[in-house]
Amino acid sequence: MTEGQKVYEGKAKILYTTEDPEVLLSYFKDDATAFNAQKKGQILDKGRFNCTIATHLFQVLEADGVPTHWLDTPGDREMRVRAVTIIPLEVVVRNFAAGSLCQQTGLPLGTPLDPPLVEFYYKKDELGDPLLTRDRIRALALASDEQIAAITQVAQAVNVSLTAFFQRCQITLVDFKLEFGLDSQQRLLLADEISPDTCRLWDQSQTDPQARILDKDRFRQDLGQVADAYAEVLQRILGQVSPI
Ligand code: UDP
């Protein structure tokens, strides 16, 4: 049911206008990128998996009091969302060391992080999404101190909610990336998507460090069975929630 004008095309989604200026339609593609789009490919049915997974996770978060941009999901690749101005920050929460944290600090993979880390990266592909400091966020005027405090609090609340939810799915939430936006009334809303593209998810029934991976690391590391992993995450989520 895609309709309206294309307002934005990102690596994994396309945003279209709707008849309501406050509402956009987010279309989930099968396209996959990694390493700042140096690696490109497609994951069969990823758009459907991620749209459905993100829908359920947004509903879990809304039920736990986290305001999100999600409105409803009229098609299996399409979500209606509140129009927001995206704050150009990638907010990463880490419960266990993985990915760039291990590469940049030498921390062994899987080291528990207590309290969890909340990190800010500059959402700017041309610069390779560099890690920011509070002073750099101020210098670049990317967000006010009050907004950073609010974003940190919401990111921690998202972590508590999703860690508990994934635990019920026998999945460990290793780390994830969030994006936030401001709606027409300047309300801070969780935006973008939450899916195996944006989270590291480890199957608790597997001990092998590759076999346990249920997220985009299977694509990044050419481990195969990428779509199967996304389908497995969706199946486990469906086992814990009522139908959309
Ligand atoms: N992430 C993301 N988009 C990005 C960068 C990271 O969704 O542009 C997610 C990634 O999937 C992981 C978490 O954020 O769940 C932390 O990623 P990290 O900084 O370790 O970077 P990576 O190893 O993915 O380069």
Tab-separated table of C-alpha atoms and ligand atoms in Angstrom:
chain	number	residue	atom	x	y	z
A	1	MET	CA	0.000	0.000	0.000
A	2	THR	CA	2.937	2.361	-0.530
A	3	GLU	CA	1.540	5.762	-1.317
A	4	GLY	CA	2.592	9.375	-1.390
A	5	GLN	CA	5.935	10.914	-2.188
A	6	LYS	CA	9.243	9.378	-1.269
A	7	VAL	CA	10.719	11.699	1.366
A	8	TYR	CA	13.825	9.719	2.264
A	9	GLU	CA	15.555	6.513	1.214
A	10	GLY	CA	18.016	4.999	3.662
A	11	LYS	CA	20.024	1.790	3.538
A	12	ALA	CA	17.219	-0.433	4.843
A	13	LYS	CA	14.020	1.621	4.602
A	14	ILE	CA	12.142	4.117	2.438
A	15	LEU	CA	9.921	6.805	3.965
A	16	TYR	CA	6.814	8.023	2.117
A	17	THR	CA	4.393	10.841	2.883
A	18	THR	CA	0.762	10.016	3.698
A	19	GLU	CA	-2.386	12.137	3.537
A	20	ASP	CA	-1.574	13.244	7.119
A	21	PRO	CA	1.525	15.508	7.325
A	22	GLU	CA	2.202	14.209	10.846
A	23	VAL	CA	2.385	10.599	9.620
A	24	LEU	CA	4.911	8.826	7.371
A	25	LEU	CA	4.917	5.329	5.918
A	26	SER	CA	8.125	3.390	6.517
A	27	TYR	CA	8.785	0.631	3.935
A	28	PHE	CA	11.280	-2.064	4.983
A	29	LYS	CA	13.608	-3.271	2.188
A	30	ASP	CA	15.573	-6.526	1.908
A	31	ASP	CA	18.778	-4.544	1.263
A	32	ALA	CA	21.570	-5.095	3.765
A	33	THR	CA	24.738	-3.068	4.242
A	34	ALA	CA	27.634	-3.319	6.641
A	35	PHE	CA	30.929	-1.563	7.371
A	36	ASN	CA	29.517	1.853	6.433
A	37	ALA	CA	27.975	0.427	3.215
A	38	GLN	CA	31.276	-1.016	1.925
A	39	LYS	CA	29.597	-4.442	2.026
A	40	LYS	CA	26.225	-4.642	0.292
A	41	GLY	CA	23.756	-7.455	-0.279
A	42	GLN	CA	20.218	-8.633	0.168
A	43	ILE	CA	18.715	-10.845	2.825
A	44	LEU	CA	15.620	-12.660	1.542
A	45	ASP	CA	12.489	-11.441	3.344
A	46	LYS	CA	14.497	-9.275	5.745
A	47	GLY	CA	12.043	-6.400	5.218
A	48	ARG	CA	9.155	-8.546	6.374
A	49	PHE	CA	11.043	-9.982	9.342
A	50	ASN	CA	12.327	-6.611	10.530
A	51	CYS	CA	9.018	-4.804	10.079
A	52	THR	CA	7.230	-7.443	12.168
A	53	ILE	CA	10.001	-7.714	14.768
A	54	ALA	CA	10.237	-3.918	15.141
A	55	THR	CA	6.443	-3.679	15.425
A	56	HIS	CA	6.380	-6.106	18.348
A	57	LEU	CA	9.382	-4.507	20.060
A	58	PHE	CA	7.865	-1.009	19.743
A	59	GLN	CA	4.671	-2.394	21.294
A	60	VAL	CA	6.639	-3.973	24.155
A	61	LEU	CA	8.341	-0.615	24.748
A	62	GLU	CA	5.117	1.412	24.548
A	63	ALA	CA	3.583	-0.967	27.119
A	64	ASP	CA	6.581	-0.215	29.365
A	65	GLY	CA	6.039	3.552	28.984
A	66	VAL	CA	8.648	4.354	26.303
A	67	PRO	CA	7.243	6.831	23.729
A	68	THR	CA	7.991	5.662	20.177
A	69	HIS	CA	7.159	6.874	16.663
A	70	TRP	CA	5.254	3.641	15.868
A	71	LEU	CA	1.556	4.039	15.029
A	72	ASP	CA	0.489	0.834	13.293
A	73	THR	CA	1.598	-1.789	10.784
A	74	PRO	CA	-0.787	-1.941	7.817
A	75	GLY	CA	1.343	-4.297	5.675
A	76	ASP	CA	4.011	-6.898	6.346
A	77	ARG	CA	6.776	-4.512	5.202
A	78	GLU	CA	5.067	-1.240	6.054
A	79	MET	CA	4.760	0.647	9.268
A	80	ARG	CA	3.014	3.983	9.837
A	81	VAL	CA	5.099	6.216	12.050
A	82	ARG	CA	4.809	9.698	13.517
A	83	ALA	CA	6.866	12.160	11.470
A	84	VAL	CA	9.906	13.297	13.456
A	85	THR	CA	13.049	15.305	12.885
A	86	ILE	CA	15.816	12.822	13.546
A	87	ILE	CA	18.534	13.897	16.006
A	88	PRO	CA	21.778	12.955	14.173
A	89	LEU	CA	23.024	10.640	16.934
A	90	GLU	CA	23.334	6.866	16.988
A	91	VAL	CA	22.788	5.880	20.599
A	92	VAL	CA	24.410	2.535	21.364
A	93	VAL	CA	23.692	0.590	24.556
A	94	ARG	CA	26.020	-2.283	25.417
A	95	ASN	CA	25.454	-5.045	27.971
A	96	PHE	CA	28.383	-7.175	26.773
A	97	ALA	CA	31.475	-6.203	24.805
A	98	ALA	CA	31.296	-6.874	21.061
A	99	GLY	CA	32.010	-5.261	17.701
A	100	SER	CA	33.714	-1.881	17.636
A	101	LEU	CA	34.088	-1.812	21.434
A	102	CYS	CA	36.304	-4.912	21.324
A	103	GLN	CA	38.220	-3.618	18.308
A	104	GLN	CA	38.857	-0.201	19.858
A	105	THR	CA	39.567	-1.195	23.477
A	106	GLY	CA	40.813	-4.782	23.367
A	107	LEU	CA	38.075	-5.915	25.767
A	108	PRO	CA	37.427	-9.625	25.119
A	109	LEU	CA	34.221	-10.502	23.261
A	110	GLY	CA	31.368	-11.082	25.682
A	111	THR	CA	32.851	-9.212	28.669
A	112	PRO	CA	29.857	-8.170	30.845
A	113	LEU	CA	29.420	-4.386	31.148
A	114	ASP	CA	27.819	-3.433	34.441
A	115	PRO	CA	26.464	-0.800	34.384
A	116	PRO	CA	25.677	-1.037	30.672
A	117	LEU	CA	27.454	1.502	28.443
A	118	VAL	CA	25.437	4.239	26.750
A	119	GLU	CA	27.457	5.719	23.897
A	120	PHE	CA	26.815	8.392	21.300
A	121	TYR	CA	28.021	8.229	17.697
A	122	TYR	CA	27.675	10.971	15.086
A	123	LYS	CA	25.159	9.801	12.448
A	124	LYS	CA	27.188	10.921	9.461
A	125	ASP	CA	28.149	8.300	6.877
A	126	GLU	CA	30.770	10.555	5.212
A	127	LEU	CA	32.675	10.602	8.514
A	128	GLY	CA	32.125	6.900	9.283
A	129	ASP	CA	29.809	7.563	12.277
A	130	PRO	CA	32.570	8.539	14.772
A	131	LEU	CA	32.275	8.094	18.549
A	132	LEU	CA	31.343	11.389	20.235
A	133	THR	CA	32.048	12.891	23.630
A	134	ARG	CA	29.585	15.130	25.515
A	135	ASP	CA	31.853	18.076	24.694
A	136	ARG	CA	31.809	17.212	20.991
A	137	ILE	CA	27.993	16.925	21.047
A	138	ARG	CA	27.941	20.424	22.600
A	139	ALA	CA	30.520	21.817	20.174
A	140	LEU	CA	28.538	20.516	17.204
A	141	ALA	CA	25.218	21.567	18.812
A	142	LEU	CA	23.762	18.143	17.944
A	143	ALA	CA	21.555	18.064	21.055
A	144	SER	CA	21.095	20.082	24.245
A	145	ASP	CA	22.383	18.806	27.607
A	146	GLU	CA	18.744	18.293	28.643
A	147	GLN	CA	18.056	16.235	25.514
A	148	ILE	CA	21.160	14.110	26.124
A	149	ALA	CA	20.035	13.486	29.707
A	150	ALA	CA	16.546	12.514	28.493
A	151	ILE	CA	17.921	10.299	25.703
A	152	THR	CA	20.246	8.526	28.161
A	153	GLN	CA	17.363	7.856	30.526
A	154	VAL	CA	15.123	6.507	27.750
A	155	ALA	CA	17.958	4.377	26.314
A	156	GLN	CA	18.476	2.811	29.758
A	157	ALA	CA	14.734	2.176	30.080
A	158	VAL	CA	14.696	0.562	26.610
A	159	ASN	CA	17.555	-1.663	27.718
A	160	VAL	CA	15.764	-2.792	30.883
A	161	SER	CA	12.561	-3.512	28.952
A	162	LEU	CA	14.142	-5.309	25.978
A	163	THR	CA	16.689	-7.255	28.040
A	164	ALA	CA	13.817	-8.707	30.077
A	165	PHE	CA	11.722	-9.383	26.961
A	166	PHE	CA	14.553	-11.113	25.063
A	167	GLN	CA	15.408	-13.106	28.180
A	168	ARG	CA	11.901	-14.613	27.908
A	169	CYS	CA	12.809	-15.538	24.311
A	170	GLN	CA	16.041	-17.213	25.571
A	171	ILE	CA	18.021	-14.574	23.721
A	172	THR	CA	20.789	-12.399	25.194
A	173	LEU	CA	20.575	-8.733	24.189
A	174	VAL	CA	24.282	-7.981	23.757
A	175	ASP	CA	24.057	-4.434	22.375
A	176	PHE	CA	21.833	-2.265	20.191
A	177	LYS	CA	21.562	1.071	18.434
A	178	LEU	CA	18.730	3.569	18.860
A	179	GLU	CA	17.769	6.737	17.039
A	180	PHE	CA	15.576	9.477	18.444
A	181	GLY	CA	13.523	12.249	16.872
A	182	LEU	CA	11.406	15.230	17.817
A	183	ASP	CA	7.793	15.448	16.643
A	184	SER	CA	5.922	18.657	15.746
A	185	GLN	CA	5.338	19.309	19.477
A	186	GLN	CA	9.049	18.768	20.222
A	187	ARG	CA	8.296	15.496	22.018
A	188	LEU	CA	11.247	13.098	22.147
A	189	LEU	CA	10.266	9.816	20.450
A	190	LEU	CA	12.207	6.618	19.862
A	191	ALA	CA	12.401	6.318	16.067
A	192	ASP	CA	13.981	4.233	13.270
A	193	GLU	CA	13.733	0.471	13.957
A	194	ILE	CA	14.801	-2.137	16.469
A	195	SER	CA	15.604	-5.419	14.758
A	196	PRO	CA	18.412	-7.944	14.165
A	197	ASP	CA	19.895	-5.247	11.872
A	198	THR	CA	20.380	-2.932	14.841
A	199	CYS	CA	20.884	-5.336	17.771
A	200	ARG	CA	23.334	-8.081	18.632
A	201	LEU	CA	21.298	-11.091	19.746
A	202	TRP	CA	22.799	-14.322	21.021
A	203	ASP	CA	20.862	-17.598	21.241
A	204	GLN	CA	21.180	-18.815	24.834
A	205	SER	CA	20.764	-22.428	23.729
A	206	GLN	CA	24.062	-22.272	21.777
A	207	THR	CA	27.525	-21.938	23.286
A	208	ASP	CA	29.478	-21.825	20.031
A	209	PRO	CA	30.397	-18.153	19.423
A	210	GLN	CA	29.285	-18.301	15.786
A	211	ALA	CA	26.301	-20.649	16.074
A	212	ARG	CA	24.731	-18.410	18.750
A	213	ILE	CA	24.594	-15.307	16.514
A	214	LEU	CA	21.010	-14.368	15.512
A	215	ASP	CA	21.659	-10.911	14.021
A	216	LYS	CA	23.361	-8.957	11.247
A	217	ASP	CA	26.784	-10.195	12.367
A	218	ARG	CA	25.925	-13.341	10.337
A	219	PHE	CA	25.885	-11.083	7.248
A	220	ARG	CA	28.892	-8.976	8.352
A	221	GLN	CA	30.993	-12.091	8.960
A	222	ASP	CA	29.638	-14.197	6.053
A	223	LEU	CA	28.407	-16.898	8.438
A	224	GLY	CA	25.452	-17.929	6.240
A	225	GLN	CA	21.858	-18.682	7.322
A	226	VAL	CA	21.227	-14.976	7.784
A	227	ALA	CA	17.516	-15.025	6.915
A	228	ASP	CA	17.083	-18.160	9.062
A	229	ALA	CA	18.477	-16.285	12.056
A	230	TYR	CA	16.070	-13.364	11.537
A	231	ALA	CA	13.193	-15.846	11.146
A	232	GLU	CA	14.233	-17.544	14.403
A	233	VAL	CA	14.199	-14.221	16.268
A	234	LEU	CA	10.715	-13.507	14.893
A	235	GLN	CA	9.454	-16.973	15.879
A	236	ARG	CA	10.687	-16.585	19.437
A	237	ILE	CA	9.138	-13.126	19.719
A	238	LEU	CA	5.815	-14.438	18.383
A	239	GLY	CA	5.938	-17.068	21.104
A	240	GLN	CA	5.863	-14.283	23.702
A	241	VAL	CA	3.355	-11.778	22.286
A	242	SER	CA	-0.202	-11.701	20.998
A	243	PRO	CA	-0.670	-11.262	17.211
A	244	ILE	CA	-0.464	-7.725	15.762
B	1	UDP	N1	24.721	-0.509	14.880
B	1	UDP	C1	23.739	-0.141	13.970
B	1	UDP	N2	24.050	0.757	12.980
B	1	UDP	C2	25.277	1.321	12.873
B	1	UDP	C3	26.274	0.942	13.802
B	1	UDP	C4	25.959	0.029	14.785
B	1	UDP	O1	22.608	-0.607	14.045
B	1	UDP	O2	25.478	2.155	11.968
B	1	UDP	C5	24.410	-1.474	15.936
B	1	UDP	C6	25.104	-2.804	15.720
B	1	UDP	O3	24.267	-3.694	14.998
B	1	UDP	C7	25.325	-3.287	17.138
B	1	UDP	C8	25.488	-1.996	17.944
B	1	UDP	O4	24.894	-0.969	17.157
B	1	UDP	O5	24.182	-3.969	17.602
B	1	UDP	C9	26.925	-1.654	18.257
B	1	UDP	O6	27.664	-1.650	17.049
B	1	UDP	P1	29.249	-1.406	17.073
B	1	UDP	O7	29.537	-0.020	17.540
B	1	UDP	O8	29.896	-2.512	17.812
B	1	UDP	O9	29.662	-1.366	15.567
B	1	UDP	P2	29.913	-2.499	14.498
B	1	UDP	O10	30.673	-3.600	15.149
B	1	UDP	O11	28.548	-2.890	14.052
B	1	UDP	O12	30.698	-1.769	13.452
